[in-house]
XYZ file of C-alpha atoms in Angstrom:
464
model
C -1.711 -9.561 -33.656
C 0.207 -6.462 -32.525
C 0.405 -8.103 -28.055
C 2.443 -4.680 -27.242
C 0.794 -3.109 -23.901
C -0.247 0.268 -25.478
C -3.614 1.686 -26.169
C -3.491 1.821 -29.825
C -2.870 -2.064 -30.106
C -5.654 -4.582 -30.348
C -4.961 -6.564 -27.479
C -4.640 -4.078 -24.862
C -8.418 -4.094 -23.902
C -7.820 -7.829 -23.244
C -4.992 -7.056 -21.201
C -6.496 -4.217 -19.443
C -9.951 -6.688 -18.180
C -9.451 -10.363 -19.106
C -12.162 -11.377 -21.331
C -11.553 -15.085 -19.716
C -13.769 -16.138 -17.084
C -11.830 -17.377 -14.200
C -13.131 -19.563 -11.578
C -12.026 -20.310 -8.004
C -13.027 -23.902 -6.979
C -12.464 -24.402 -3.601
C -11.921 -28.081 -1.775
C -12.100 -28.429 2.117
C -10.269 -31.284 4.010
C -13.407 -32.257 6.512
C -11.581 -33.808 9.692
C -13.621 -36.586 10.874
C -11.763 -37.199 13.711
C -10.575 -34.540 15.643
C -10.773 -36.089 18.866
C -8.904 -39.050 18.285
C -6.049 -36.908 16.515
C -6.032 -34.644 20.122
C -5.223 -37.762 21.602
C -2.212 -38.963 19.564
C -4.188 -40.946 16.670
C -3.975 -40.666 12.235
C -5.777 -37.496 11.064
C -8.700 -38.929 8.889
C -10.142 -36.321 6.058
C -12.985 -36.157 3.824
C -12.596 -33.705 0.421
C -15.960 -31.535 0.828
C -16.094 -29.506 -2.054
C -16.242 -27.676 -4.415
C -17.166 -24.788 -3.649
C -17.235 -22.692 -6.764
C -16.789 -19.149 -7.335
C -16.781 -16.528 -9.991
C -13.767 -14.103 -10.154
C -14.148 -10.769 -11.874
C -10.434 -9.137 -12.763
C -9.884 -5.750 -13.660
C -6.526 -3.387 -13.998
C -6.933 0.504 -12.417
C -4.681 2.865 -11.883
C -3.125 2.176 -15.302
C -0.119 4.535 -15.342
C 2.284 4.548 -18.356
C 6.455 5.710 -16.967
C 9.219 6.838 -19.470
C 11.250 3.896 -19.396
C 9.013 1.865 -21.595
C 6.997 0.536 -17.891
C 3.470 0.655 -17.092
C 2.335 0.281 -13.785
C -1.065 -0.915 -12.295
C -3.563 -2.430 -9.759
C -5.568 -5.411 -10.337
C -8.506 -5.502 -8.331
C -9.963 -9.179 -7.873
C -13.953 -10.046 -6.677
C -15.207 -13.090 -6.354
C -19.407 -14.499 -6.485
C -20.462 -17.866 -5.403
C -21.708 -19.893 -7.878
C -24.328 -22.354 -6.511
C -25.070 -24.520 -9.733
C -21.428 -24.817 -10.077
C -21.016 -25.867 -6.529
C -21.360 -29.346 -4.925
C -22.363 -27.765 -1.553
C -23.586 -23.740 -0.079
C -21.247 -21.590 1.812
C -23.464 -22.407 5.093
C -21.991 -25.899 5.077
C -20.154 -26.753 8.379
C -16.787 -27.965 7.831
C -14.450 -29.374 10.970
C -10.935 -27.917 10.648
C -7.819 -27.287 12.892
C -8.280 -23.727 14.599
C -5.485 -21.640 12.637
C -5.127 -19.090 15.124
C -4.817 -21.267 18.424
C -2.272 -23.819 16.912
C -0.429 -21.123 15.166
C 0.267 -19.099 18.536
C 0.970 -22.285 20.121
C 3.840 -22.795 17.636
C 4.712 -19.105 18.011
C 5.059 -20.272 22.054
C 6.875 -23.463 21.726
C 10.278 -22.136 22.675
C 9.226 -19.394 25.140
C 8.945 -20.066 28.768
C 6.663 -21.939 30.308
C 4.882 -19.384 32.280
C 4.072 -17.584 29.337
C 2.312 -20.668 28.014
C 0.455 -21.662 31.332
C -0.698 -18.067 30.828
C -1.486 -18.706 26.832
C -3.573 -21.773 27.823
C -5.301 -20.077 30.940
C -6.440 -17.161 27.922
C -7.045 -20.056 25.691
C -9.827 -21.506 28.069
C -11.236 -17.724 28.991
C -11.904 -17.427 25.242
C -13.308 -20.802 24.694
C -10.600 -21.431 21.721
C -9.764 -25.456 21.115
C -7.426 -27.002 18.890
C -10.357 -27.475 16.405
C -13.205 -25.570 14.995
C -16.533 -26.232 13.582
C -17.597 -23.465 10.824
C -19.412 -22.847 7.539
C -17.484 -22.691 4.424
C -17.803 -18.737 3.752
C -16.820 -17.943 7.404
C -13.517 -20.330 6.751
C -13.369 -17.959 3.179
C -14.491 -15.160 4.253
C -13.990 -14.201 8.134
C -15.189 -14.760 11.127
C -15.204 -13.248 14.037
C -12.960 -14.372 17.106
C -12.226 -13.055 20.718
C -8.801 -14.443 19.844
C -7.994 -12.128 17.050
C -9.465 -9.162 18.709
C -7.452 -9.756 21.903
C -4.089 -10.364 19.110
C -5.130 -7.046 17.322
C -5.130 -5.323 20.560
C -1.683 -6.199 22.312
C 0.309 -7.354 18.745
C -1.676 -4.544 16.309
C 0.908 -5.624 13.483
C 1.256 -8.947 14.124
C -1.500 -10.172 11.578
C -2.540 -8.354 8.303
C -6.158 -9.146 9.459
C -8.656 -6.805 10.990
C -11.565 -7.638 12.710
C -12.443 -10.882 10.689
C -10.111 -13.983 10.384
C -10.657 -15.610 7.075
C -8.461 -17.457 5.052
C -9.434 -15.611 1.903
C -10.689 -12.077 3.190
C -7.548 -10.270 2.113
C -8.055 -11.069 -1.561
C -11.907 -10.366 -2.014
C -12.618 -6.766 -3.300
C -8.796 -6.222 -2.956
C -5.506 -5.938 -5.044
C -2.496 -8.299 -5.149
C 0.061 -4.960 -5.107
C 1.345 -2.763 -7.573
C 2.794 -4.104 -10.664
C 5.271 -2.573 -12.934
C 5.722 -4.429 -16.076
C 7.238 -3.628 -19.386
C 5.490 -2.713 -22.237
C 7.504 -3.921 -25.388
C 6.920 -0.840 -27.261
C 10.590 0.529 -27.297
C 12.524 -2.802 -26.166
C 9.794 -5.966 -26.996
C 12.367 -8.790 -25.929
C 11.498 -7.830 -22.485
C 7.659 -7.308 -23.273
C 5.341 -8.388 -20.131
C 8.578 -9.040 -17.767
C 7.877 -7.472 -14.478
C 10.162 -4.844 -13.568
C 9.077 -3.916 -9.521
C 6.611 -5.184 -7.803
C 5.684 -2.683 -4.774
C 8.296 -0.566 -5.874
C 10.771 -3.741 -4.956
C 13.069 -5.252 -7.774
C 13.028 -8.226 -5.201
C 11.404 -9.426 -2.250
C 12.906 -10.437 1.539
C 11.012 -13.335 2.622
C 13.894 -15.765 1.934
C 17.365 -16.612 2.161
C 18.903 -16.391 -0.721
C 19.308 -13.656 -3.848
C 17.837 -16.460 -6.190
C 14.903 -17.113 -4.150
C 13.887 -13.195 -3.873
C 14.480 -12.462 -7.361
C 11.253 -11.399 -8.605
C 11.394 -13.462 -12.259
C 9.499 -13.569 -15.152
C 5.826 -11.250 -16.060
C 2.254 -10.798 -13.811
C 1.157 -14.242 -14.782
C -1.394 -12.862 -17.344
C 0.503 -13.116 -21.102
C 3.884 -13.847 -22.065
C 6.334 -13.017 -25.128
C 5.017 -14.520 -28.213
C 6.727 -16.736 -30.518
C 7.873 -19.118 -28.400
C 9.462 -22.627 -28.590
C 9.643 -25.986 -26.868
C 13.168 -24.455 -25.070
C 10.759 -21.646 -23.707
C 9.450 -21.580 -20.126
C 6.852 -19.917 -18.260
C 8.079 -17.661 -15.536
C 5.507 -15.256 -13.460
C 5.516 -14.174 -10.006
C 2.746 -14.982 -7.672
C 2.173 -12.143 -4.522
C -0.075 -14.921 -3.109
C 3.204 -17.945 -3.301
C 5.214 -14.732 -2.262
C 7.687 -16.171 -5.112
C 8.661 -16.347 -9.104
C 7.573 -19.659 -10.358
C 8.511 -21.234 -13.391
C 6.423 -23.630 -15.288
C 8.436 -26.129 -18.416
C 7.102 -27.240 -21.454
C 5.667 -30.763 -21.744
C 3.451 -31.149 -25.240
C 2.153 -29.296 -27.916
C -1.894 -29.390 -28.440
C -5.028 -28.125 -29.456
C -7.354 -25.489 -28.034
C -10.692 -25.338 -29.628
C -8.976 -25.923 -33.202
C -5.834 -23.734 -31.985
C -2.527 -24.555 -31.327
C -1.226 -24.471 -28.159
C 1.305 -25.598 -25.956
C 1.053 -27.125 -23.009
C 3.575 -26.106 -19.488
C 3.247 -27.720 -16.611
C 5.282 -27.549 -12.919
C 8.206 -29.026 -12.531
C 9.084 -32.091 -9.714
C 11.610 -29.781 -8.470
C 8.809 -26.842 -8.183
C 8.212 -27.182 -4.089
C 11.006 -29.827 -3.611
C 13.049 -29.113 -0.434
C 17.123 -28.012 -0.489
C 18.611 -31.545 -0.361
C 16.816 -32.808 -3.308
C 17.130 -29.634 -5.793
C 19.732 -27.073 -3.602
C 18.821 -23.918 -5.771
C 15.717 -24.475 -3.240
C 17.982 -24.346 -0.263
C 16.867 -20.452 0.483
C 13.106 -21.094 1.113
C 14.090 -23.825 3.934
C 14.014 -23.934 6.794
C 12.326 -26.887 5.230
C 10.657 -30.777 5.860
C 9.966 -33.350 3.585
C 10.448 -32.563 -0.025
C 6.918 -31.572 -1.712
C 6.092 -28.637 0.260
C 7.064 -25.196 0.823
C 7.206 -23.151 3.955
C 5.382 -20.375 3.742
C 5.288 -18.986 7.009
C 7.842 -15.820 6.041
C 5.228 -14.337 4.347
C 2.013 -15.672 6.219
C 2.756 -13.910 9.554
C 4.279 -16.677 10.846
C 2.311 -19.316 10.835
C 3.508 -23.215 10.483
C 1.722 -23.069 6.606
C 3.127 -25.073 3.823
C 2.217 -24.817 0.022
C 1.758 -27.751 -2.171
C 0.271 -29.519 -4.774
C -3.363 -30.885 -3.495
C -3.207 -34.432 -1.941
C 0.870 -33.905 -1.685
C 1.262 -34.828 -5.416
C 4.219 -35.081 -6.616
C 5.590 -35.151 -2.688
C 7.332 -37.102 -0.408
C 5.204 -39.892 -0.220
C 5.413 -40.109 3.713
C 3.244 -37.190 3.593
C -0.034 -38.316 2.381
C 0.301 -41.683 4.353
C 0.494 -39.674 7.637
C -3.155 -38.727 6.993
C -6.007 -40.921 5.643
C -7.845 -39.836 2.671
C -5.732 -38.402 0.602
C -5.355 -39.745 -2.564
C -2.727 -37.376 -5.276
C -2.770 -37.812 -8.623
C -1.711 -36.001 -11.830
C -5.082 -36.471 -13.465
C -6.910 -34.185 -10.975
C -4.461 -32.335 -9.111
C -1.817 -31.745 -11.683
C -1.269 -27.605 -12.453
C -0.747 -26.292 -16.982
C -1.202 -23.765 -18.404
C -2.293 -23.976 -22.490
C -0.328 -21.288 -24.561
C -1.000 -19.723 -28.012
C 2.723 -19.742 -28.920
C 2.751 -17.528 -31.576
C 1.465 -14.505 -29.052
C 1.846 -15.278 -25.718
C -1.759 -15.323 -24.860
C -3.678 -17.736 -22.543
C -6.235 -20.319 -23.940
C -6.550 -22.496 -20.962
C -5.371 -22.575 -17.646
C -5.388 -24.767 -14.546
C -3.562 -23.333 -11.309
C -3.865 -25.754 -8.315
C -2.316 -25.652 -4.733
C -3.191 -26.595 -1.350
C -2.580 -24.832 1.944
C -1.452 -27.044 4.878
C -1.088 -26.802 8.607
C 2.137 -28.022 10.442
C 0.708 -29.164 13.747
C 2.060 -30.545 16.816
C 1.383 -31.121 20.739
C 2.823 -28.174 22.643
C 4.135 -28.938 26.277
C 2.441 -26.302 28.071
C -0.650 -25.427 26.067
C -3.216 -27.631 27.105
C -5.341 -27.132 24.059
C -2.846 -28.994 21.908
C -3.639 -32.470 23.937
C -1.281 -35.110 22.578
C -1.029 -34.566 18.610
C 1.535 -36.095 16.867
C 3.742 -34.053 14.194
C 1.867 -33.836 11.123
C 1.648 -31.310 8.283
C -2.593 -31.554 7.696
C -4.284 -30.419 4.583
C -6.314 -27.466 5.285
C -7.480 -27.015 1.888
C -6.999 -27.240 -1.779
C -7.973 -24.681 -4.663
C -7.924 -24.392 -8.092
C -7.853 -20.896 -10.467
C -9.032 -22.223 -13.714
C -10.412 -20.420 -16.845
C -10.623 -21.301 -20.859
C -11.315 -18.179 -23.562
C -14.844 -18.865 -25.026
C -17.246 -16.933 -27.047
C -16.942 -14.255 -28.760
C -13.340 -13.802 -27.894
C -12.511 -17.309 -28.943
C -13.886 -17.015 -32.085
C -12.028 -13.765 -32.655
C -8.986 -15.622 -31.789
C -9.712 -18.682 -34.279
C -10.354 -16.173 -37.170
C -7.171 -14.635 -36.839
C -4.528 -17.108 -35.601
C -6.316 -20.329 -37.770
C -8.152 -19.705 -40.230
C -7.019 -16.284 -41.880
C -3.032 -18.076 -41.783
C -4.817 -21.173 -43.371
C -6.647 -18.705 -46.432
C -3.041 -16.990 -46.632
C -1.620 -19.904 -46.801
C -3.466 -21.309 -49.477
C -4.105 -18.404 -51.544
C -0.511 -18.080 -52.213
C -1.072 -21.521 -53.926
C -4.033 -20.210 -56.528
C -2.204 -16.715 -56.689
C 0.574 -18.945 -58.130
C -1.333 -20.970 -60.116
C -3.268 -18.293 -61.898
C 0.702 -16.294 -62.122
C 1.475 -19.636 -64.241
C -1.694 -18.863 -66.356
C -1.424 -15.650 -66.780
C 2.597 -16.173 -67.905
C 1.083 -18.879 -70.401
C -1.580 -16.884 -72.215
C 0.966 -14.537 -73.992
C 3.088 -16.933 -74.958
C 0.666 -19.618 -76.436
C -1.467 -16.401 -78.306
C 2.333 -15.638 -79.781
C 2.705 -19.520 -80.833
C -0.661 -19.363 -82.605
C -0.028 -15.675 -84.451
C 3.037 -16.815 -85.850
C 1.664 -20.165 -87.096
C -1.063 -17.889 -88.749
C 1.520 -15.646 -90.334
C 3.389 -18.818 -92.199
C 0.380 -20.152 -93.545
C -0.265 -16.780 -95.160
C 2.922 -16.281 -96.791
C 3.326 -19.476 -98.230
C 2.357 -20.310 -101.906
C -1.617 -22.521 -102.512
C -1.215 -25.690 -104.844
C -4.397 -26.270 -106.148
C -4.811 -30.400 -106.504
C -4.728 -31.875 -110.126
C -6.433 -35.170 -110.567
C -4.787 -37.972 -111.625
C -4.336 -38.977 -114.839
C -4.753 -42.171 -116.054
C -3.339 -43.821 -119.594
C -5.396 -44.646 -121.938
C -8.337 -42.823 -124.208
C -9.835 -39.966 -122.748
C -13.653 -40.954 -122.686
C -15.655 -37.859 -122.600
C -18.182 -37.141 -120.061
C -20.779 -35.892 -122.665
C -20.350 -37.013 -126.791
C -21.244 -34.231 -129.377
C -23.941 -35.931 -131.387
C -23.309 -36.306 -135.246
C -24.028 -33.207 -137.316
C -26.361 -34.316 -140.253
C -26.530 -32.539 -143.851
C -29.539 -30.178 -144.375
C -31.981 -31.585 -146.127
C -32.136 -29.888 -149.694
C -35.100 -27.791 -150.020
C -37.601 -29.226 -152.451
């Protein structure tokens, strides 16, 4: 299967709209007591959830450069999916206010008139420490006196405006424009992003390695790959590269994949793996600190539950329960292309919180980094599509493979029948040229006794 990005090759229809269907299940941490953590005590969570949704991918603004490049935008929509769903977007869910305890971060080092005046705003606008809203408000915005008072003294300050949601800025919207290689002129570097925004690297961190934008869009990969290969992609959402490592080969549906999952040392801190030293500052190893790139709020990315984290974090909050079962992240490769078969992406987004001298609102909380929520991006080729793919990667190899067999075979045959038809004309040709001996019967000694005796001739009788 020719995987080059060009519109003459069978696979660039896949790679222009996914024929996958991707799902976005979402998983809300429920705080159950939000009183009792104002006042100093343990965070205790309930996993609501999830909340499923259908996401519809598809590549625009498809422009093909001279140096073997094509650029694009991928617009991303998403539709709820009740029957999928264990729960409707009107559900109420009881999470820390974003907004308020992100300012109050924002104010911890600034002087305290300034935050007497924060809380005194705080109070005017009715804004508390925690919130009560429905699931597609936390998704998809909400309005708040907050924000609109933020967008009107700090216009730049947050990428939102009008609604505050957690995942308003990716509905009906792109994740930037890619330029990747195609692999027509040079295919060792087929998929590998080559900007992204025009930038050859990104400035959120603090070191070259950390800003190098590494590996393709996160879509295929170079085929024929081997159990050294890894996965690299970079995620606009992570505001990073990412690099997944092999762990097993398996099967797909009959196909042969292989299986890459995240490393320990994915979100690990500097101490514990130091080529992670440049997305510090950081806290326990597990999570990464994200607020660079999220407008400066105290958010940390992780695996959901803290799996695979310093274990101190999930036994600062009760509920959580991490394990690799559930909230592991792979991604199932066809190695001989490149392309997708199955794919699991899972992270949570966490809230550093902590009582603010000052601001009121923030009562007596301890330090804690609380679970916000977790999603996961999954999606498996099906259909159509995957019967396609089983035709032409299984079981047209598999006829190749053992035609070649009964091509040889009937070769053999074929060599044979001249050579036995020349065995059997020249063992014709002998027989004919060589003199015929008729067989004489045996004689045996003695007198010859005749078959038939000649009766004994008498004398004519004399006439009378």
């Amino acid at each position: 299967m020719n995987v080059r990005i060009d519109p003459s090759s069978l696979s660039f229809d896949m790679w222009k709209q996914i024929p996958v269907p991707f799902y976005l299940s979402v998983y809300f941490f429920h705080v159950l007591n939000p009183n009792e953590v104002l006042q100093g005590g343990k965070p205790q969570v309930q996993e609501r959830g999830p909340y499923v949704y259908r996401e519809f991918r598809h590549k625009s603004n498809i422009t093909f450069n001279d140096n073997d490049t094509v650029s694009f935008l991928e617009y991303r929509s998403f539709q709820f999916q009740p029957h999928k769903s264990r729960g409707l977007e009107s559900d109420y869910i009881v999470i820390p206010n974003i907004l308020v305890m992100s300012a109050a971060m924002m104010m911890e080092d600034r002087p305290m008139s300034l935050k007497l005046m924060m809380t005194l705003a705080f109070t005017t606008l009715g804004e508390r420490a925690f919130m009560n809203r429905t699931v597609g408000e936390i998704m998809w915005g909400y309005e708040d006196p907050l924000m609109n008072l933020i967008n009107k003294y700090f216009p730049n300050m947050f990428p939102f405006k009008g609604k505050f949601g957690l995942f308003a800025e990716l509905n009906n919207s792109n994740s930037g424009l890619f330029t990747v290689f195609t692999g027509v002129k040079d295919f060792s570097r087929i998929h590998l992003v080559d900007k992204w925004n025009g930038l050859s690297k990104v400035s959120f961190w603090h070191s070259d390695q950390c800003n190098m934008i590494n590996g393709t869009a996160g879509q295929m990969w170079a085929p024929f790959m081997s159990p050294e290969s890894s996965l690299e992609f970079y995620s606009p959402e992570a505001c990073r590269s990412m690099k997944l490592v092999y762990k097993e080969a398996a099967l797909f549906e009959g196909i042969p994949t292989y299986r890459f999952v995240a490393p320990s040392t994915l979100f690990a801190n500097g101490s514990v793996y130091p080529p992670n030293e440049g997305f510090c500052p950081c806290r326990e190893s597990g999570i990464q600190n994200v607020s660079t790139c999220r407008f400066s709020a105290p958010l940390f990315l992780s695996h959901p539950h803290f799996y695979n984290a310093d274990p101190v974090l999930a036994e600062a909050v009760a509920g959580l329960h991490p394990n690799p079962e559930e909230h592991a992240l792979f991604l199932d490769i066809h190695p001989v292309t490149g392309i997708p078969m199955n794919c699991s992406v899972k992270l949570q987004l966490s809230l550093y919180m902590k009582a603010v001298r000052g601001i009121g609102q923030t009562g007596s909380i301890q330090p804690v980094v609380l679970p916000l929520l977790w999603f996961g991006e999954s999606g498996a080729m099906e259909g159509k599509t995957l019967q396609s793919f089983y035709s032409q990667l299984v079981l047209l190899p598999k006829v190749l493979h053992y035609a070649q067999y009964v091509l040889l075979a009937l070769g053999c045959v074929l060599l044979l029948v001249p050579i036995v038809y020349q065995i059997r004309s020249q063992g014709c040709k002998d027989a004919v040229s060589s003199p015929s001996l008729a067989a004489q019967p045996e004689q045996l000694p003695g007198p010859r006794t005749p078959l038939l005796q000649e009766s004994p001739r008498t004398a004519p009788s004399p006439r009378a």
